[in-house]
Short mmCIF file of C-alpha atoms in Angstrom, two decimals:
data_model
loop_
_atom_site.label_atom_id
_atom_site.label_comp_id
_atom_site.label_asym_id
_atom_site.label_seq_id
_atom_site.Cartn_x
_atom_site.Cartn_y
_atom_site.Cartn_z
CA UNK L 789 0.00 0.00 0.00
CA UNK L 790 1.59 3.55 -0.88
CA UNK L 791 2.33 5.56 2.30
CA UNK L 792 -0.60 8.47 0.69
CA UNK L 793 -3.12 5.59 1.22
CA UNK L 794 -2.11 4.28 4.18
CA UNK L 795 -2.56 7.92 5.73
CA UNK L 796 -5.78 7.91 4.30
CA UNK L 797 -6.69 4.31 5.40
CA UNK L 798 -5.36 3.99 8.39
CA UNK L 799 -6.48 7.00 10.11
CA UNK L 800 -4.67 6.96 13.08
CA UNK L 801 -0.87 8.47 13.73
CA UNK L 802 -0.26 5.46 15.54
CA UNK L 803 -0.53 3.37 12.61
CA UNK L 804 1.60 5.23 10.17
CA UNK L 805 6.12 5.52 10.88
CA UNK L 806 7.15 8.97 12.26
CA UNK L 807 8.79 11.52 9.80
CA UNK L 808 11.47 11.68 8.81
CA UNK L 809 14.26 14.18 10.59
CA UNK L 810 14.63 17.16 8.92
CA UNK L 811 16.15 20.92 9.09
CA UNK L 812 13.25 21.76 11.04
CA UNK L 813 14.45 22.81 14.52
CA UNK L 814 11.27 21.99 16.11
CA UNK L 815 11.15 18.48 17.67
CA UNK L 816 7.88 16.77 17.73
CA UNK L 817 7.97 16.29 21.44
CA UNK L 818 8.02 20.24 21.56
CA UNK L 819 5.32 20.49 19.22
CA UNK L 820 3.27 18.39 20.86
CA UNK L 821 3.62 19.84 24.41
CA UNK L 822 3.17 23.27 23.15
CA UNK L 823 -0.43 22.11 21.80
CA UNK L 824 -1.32 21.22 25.63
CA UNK L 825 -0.57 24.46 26.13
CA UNK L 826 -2.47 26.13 23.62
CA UNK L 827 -5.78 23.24 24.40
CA UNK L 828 -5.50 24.15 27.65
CA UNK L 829 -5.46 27.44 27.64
CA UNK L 830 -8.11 27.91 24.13
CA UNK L 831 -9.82 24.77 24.25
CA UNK L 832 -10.32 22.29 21.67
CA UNK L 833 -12.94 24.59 19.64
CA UNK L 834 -10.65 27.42 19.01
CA UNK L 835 -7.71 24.97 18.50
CA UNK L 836 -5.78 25.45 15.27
CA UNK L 837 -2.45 24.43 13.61
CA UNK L 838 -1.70 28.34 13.04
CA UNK L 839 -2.16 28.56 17.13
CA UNK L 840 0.45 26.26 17.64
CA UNK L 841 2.44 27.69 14.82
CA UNK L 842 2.62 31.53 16.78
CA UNK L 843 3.12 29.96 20.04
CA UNK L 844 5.88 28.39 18.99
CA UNK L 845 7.59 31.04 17.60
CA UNK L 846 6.76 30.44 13.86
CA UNK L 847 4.74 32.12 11.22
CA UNK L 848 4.99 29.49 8.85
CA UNK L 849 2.02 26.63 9.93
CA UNK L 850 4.09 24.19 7.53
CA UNK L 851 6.79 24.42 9.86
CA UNK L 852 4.99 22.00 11.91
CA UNK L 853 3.76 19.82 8.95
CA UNK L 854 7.46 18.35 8.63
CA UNK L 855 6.81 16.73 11.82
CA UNK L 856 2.92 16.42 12.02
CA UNK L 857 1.26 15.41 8.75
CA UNK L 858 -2.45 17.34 10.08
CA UNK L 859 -4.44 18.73 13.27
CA UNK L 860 -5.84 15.62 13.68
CA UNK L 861 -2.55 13.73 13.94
CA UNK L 862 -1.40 16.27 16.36
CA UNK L 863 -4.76 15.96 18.73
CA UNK L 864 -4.37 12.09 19.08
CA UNK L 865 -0.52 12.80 20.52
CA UNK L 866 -1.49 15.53 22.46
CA UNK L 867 -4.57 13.37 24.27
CA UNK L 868 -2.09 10.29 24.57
CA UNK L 869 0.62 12.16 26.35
CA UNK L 870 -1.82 13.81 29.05
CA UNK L 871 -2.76 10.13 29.64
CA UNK L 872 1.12 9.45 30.28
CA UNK L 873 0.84 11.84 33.36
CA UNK L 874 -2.05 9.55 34.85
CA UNK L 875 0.93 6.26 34.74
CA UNK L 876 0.81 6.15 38.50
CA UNK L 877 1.98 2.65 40.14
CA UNK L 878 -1.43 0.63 41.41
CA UNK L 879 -0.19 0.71 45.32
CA UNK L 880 -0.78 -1.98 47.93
CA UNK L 881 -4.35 -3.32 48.58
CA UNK L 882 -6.79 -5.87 46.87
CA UNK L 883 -7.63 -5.40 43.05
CA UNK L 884 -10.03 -2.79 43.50
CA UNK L 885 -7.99 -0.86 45.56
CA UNK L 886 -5.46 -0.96 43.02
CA UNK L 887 -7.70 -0.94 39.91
CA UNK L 888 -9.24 2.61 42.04
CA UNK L 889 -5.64 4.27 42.55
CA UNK L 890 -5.24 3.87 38.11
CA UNK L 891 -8.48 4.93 37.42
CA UNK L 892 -8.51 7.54 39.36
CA UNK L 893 -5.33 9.01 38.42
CA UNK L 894 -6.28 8.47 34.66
CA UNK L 895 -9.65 10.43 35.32
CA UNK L 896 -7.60 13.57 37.09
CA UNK L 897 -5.54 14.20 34.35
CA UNK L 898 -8.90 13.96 32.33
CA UNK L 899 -10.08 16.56 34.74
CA UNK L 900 -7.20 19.04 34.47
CA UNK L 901 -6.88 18.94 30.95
CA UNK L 902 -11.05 19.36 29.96
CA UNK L 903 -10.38 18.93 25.96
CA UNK L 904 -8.60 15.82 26.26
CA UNK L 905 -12.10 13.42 27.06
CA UNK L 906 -13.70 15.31 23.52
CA UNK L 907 -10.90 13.53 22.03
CA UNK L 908 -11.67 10.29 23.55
CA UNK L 909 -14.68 10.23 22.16
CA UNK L 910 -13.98 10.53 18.89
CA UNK L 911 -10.13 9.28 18.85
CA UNK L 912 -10.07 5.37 19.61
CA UNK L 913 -7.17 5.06 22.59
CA UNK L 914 -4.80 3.26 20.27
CA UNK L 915 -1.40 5.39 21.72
CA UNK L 916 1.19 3.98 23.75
CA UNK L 917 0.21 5.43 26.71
CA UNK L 918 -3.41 4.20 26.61
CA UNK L 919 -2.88 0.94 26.20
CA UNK L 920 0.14 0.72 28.57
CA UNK L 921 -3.24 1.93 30.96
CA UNK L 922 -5.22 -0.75 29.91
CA UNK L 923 -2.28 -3.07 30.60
CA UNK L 924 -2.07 -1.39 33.63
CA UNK L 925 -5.86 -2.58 34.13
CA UNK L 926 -5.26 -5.75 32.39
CA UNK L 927 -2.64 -7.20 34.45
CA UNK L 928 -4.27 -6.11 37.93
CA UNK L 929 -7.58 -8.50 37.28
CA UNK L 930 -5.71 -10.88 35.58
CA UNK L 931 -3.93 -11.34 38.71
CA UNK L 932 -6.97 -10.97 40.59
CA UNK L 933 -8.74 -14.51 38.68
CA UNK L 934 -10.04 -13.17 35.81
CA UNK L 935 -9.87 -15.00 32.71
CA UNK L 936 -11.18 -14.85 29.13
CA UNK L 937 -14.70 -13.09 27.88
CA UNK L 938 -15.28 -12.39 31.23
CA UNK L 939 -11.87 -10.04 31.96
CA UNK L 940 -12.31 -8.65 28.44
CA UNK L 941 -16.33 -7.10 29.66
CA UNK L 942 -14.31 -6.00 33.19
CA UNK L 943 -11.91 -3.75 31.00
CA UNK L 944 -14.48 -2.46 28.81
CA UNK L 945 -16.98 -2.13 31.83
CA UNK L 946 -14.08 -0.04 33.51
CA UNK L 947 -12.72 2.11 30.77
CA UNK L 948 -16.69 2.82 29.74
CA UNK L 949 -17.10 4.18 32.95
CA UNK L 950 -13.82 6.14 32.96
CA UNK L 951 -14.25 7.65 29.36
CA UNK L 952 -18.27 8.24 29.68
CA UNK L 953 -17.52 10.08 33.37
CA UNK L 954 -15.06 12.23 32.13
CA UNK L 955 -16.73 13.29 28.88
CA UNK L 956 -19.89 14.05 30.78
CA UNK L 957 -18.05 16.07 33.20
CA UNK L 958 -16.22 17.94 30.31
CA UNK L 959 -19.48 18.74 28.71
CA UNK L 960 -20.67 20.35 31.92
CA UNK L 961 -17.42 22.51 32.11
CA UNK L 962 -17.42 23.61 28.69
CA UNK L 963 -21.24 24.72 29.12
CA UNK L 964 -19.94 27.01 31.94
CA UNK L 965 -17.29 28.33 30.48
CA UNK L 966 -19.03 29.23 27.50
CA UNK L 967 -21.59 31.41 28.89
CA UNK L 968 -18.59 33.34 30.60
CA UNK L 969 -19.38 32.98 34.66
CA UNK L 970 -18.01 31.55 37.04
CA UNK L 971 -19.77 27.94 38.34
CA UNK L 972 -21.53 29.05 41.39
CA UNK L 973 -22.77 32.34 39.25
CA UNK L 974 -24.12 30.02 36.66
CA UNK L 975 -25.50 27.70 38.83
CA UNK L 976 -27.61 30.90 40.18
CA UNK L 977 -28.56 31.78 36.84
CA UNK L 978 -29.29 28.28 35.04
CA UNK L 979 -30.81 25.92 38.49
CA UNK L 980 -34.27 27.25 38.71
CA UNK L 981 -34.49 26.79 34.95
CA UNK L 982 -32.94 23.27 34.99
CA UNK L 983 -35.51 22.38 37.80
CA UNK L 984 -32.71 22.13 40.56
CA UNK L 985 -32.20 24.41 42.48
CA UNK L 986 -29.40 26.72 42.21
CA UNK L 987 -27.60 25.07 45.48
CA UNK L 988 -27.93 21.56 44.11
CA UNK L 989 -26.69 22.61 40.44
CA UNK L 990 -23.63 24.23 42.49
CA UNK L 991 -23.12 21.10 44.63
CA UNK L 992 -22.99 19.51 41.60
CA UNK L 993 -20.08 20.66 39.24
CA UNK L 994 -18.05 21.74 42.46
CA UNK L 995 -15.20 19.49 42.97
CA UNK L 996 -14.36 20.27 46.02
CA UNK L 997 -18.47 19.26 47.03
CA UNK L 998 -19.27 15.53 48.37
CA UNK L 999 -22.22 15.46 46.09
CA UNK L 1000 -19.57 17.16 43.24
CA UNK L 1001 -17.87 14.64 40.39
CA UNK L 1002 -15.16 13.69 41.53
CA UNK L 1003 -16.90 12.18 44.52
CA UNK L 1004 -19.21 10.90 42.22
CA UNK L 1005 -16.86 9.36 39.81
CA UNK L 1006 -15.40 7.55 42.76
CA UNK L 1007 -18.55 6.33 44.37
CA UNK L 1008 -20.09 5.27 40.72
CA UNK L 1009 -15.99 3.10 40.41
CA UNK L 1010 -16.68 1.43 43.51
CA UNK L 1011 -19.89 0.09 42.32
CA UNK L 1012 -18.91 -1.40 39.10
CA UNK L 1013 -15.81 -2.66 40.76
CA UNK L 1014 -17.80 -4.68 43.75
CA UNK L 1015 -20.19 -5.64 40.95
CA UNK L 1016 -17.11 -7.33 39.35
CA UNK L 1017 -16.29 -10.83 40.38
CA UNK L 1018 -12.96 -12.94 38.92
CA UNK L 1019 -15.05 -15.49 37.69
CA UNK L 1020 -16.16 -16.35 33.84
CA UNK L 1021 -19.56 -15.21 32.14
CA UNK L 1022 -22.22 -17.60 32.02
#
């Protein structure tokens, strides 16, 4: 297959062999990083190859084409490397314990970087760091008893939760930032209207609440996980 329609086919950077080096002082490592910067700061909507291009220090956008063939390329490694900062060691304790410390990590740096679970749901998790999570996941129940069909639907039932959580919480987040106040303001504003109550709406998208989502997202983990049993599907 010629390497145009393998791009085309494939459609994933992780399929396709880096570039080349060339002249280009930009690395793609710094490339890469700077597009955190510029998602974190912009957001995924306002996100542009020309962004990335002035924040680098370069008015030429096809400076960054000799390293990154498109924007789309350059979302998957920027999604993949925020999930390398959630590669936390599981800890001592039974499987859930340690299937809870991974998670959890993987759905902070989620959290802190609110673009990155958009891409999730679009982008199939098929970069290194991803999967060495699900290995991560993987090799904790497999040690735990589980064994064929029945470890594959524990993975999926876990990483379901983990992406589904974190894109619901995103789309919250975005919705506030979008009308331009700040949570508890909006919560005044939009509760009555939502049938709420301005209190519970706060309560709701404030981290920092018991009743907020990261309290939630751990509660709703320890269900599924003491659902889970290492035994095979009937």
């Amino acid at each position: 297959m010629r390497e145009a329609d393998q791009k085309t086919v494939l459609g994933s950077v992780w399929l396709r062999t880096e570039p080349e080096a060339t002249r280009s002082p930009l690395s793609r490592d710094d490339i890469v990083r700077t597009s955190i910067k510029v998602l974190d700061r912009d957001g995924l909507d306002l996100f542009s190859m020309r962004r990335v291009a002035a924040e680098v220090g370069t008015a030429a956008t096809s400076a960054l084409y000799w390293r990154i063939a498109n924007k789309n390329d350059l979302l998957e490694l920027a999604v993949d490397e925020v999930l390398g900062d959630a590669l936390v060691p599981p800890g001592d304790g039974d499987w859930r314990d340690q299937v809870t410390v991974v998670v959890r990590s993987a759905y902070e740096a989620l959290w802190i970087h609110p673009w990155a679970p958009q891409l999730l749901a679009s982008h199939a998790g098929l970069g290194p760091n991803y999967q060495a999570l699900a290995d991560q996941v993987l090799a904790i129940l497999r040690a735990a008893g589980f064994k064929g069909v029945h470890l594959d639907s524990a993975v999926s039932a876990i990483f379901h939760y983990l992406i589904g959580s974190a894109v619901t919480d995103a789309a919250w987040s975005a919705v506030v930032r979008r009308s331009g106040l700040s949570e508890p303001d909006w919560a005044s504003e939009a509760g009555d209207q939502l049938g709420v109550g301005a209190a519970s709406l706060a309560a709701y998208l404030n981290r920092e609440n018991l009743a907020g989502p990261e309290a939630r997202f751990t509660s709703g983990l320890r269900v599924i996980l003491v659902g889970l049993r290492p035994r095979q599907l009937s």
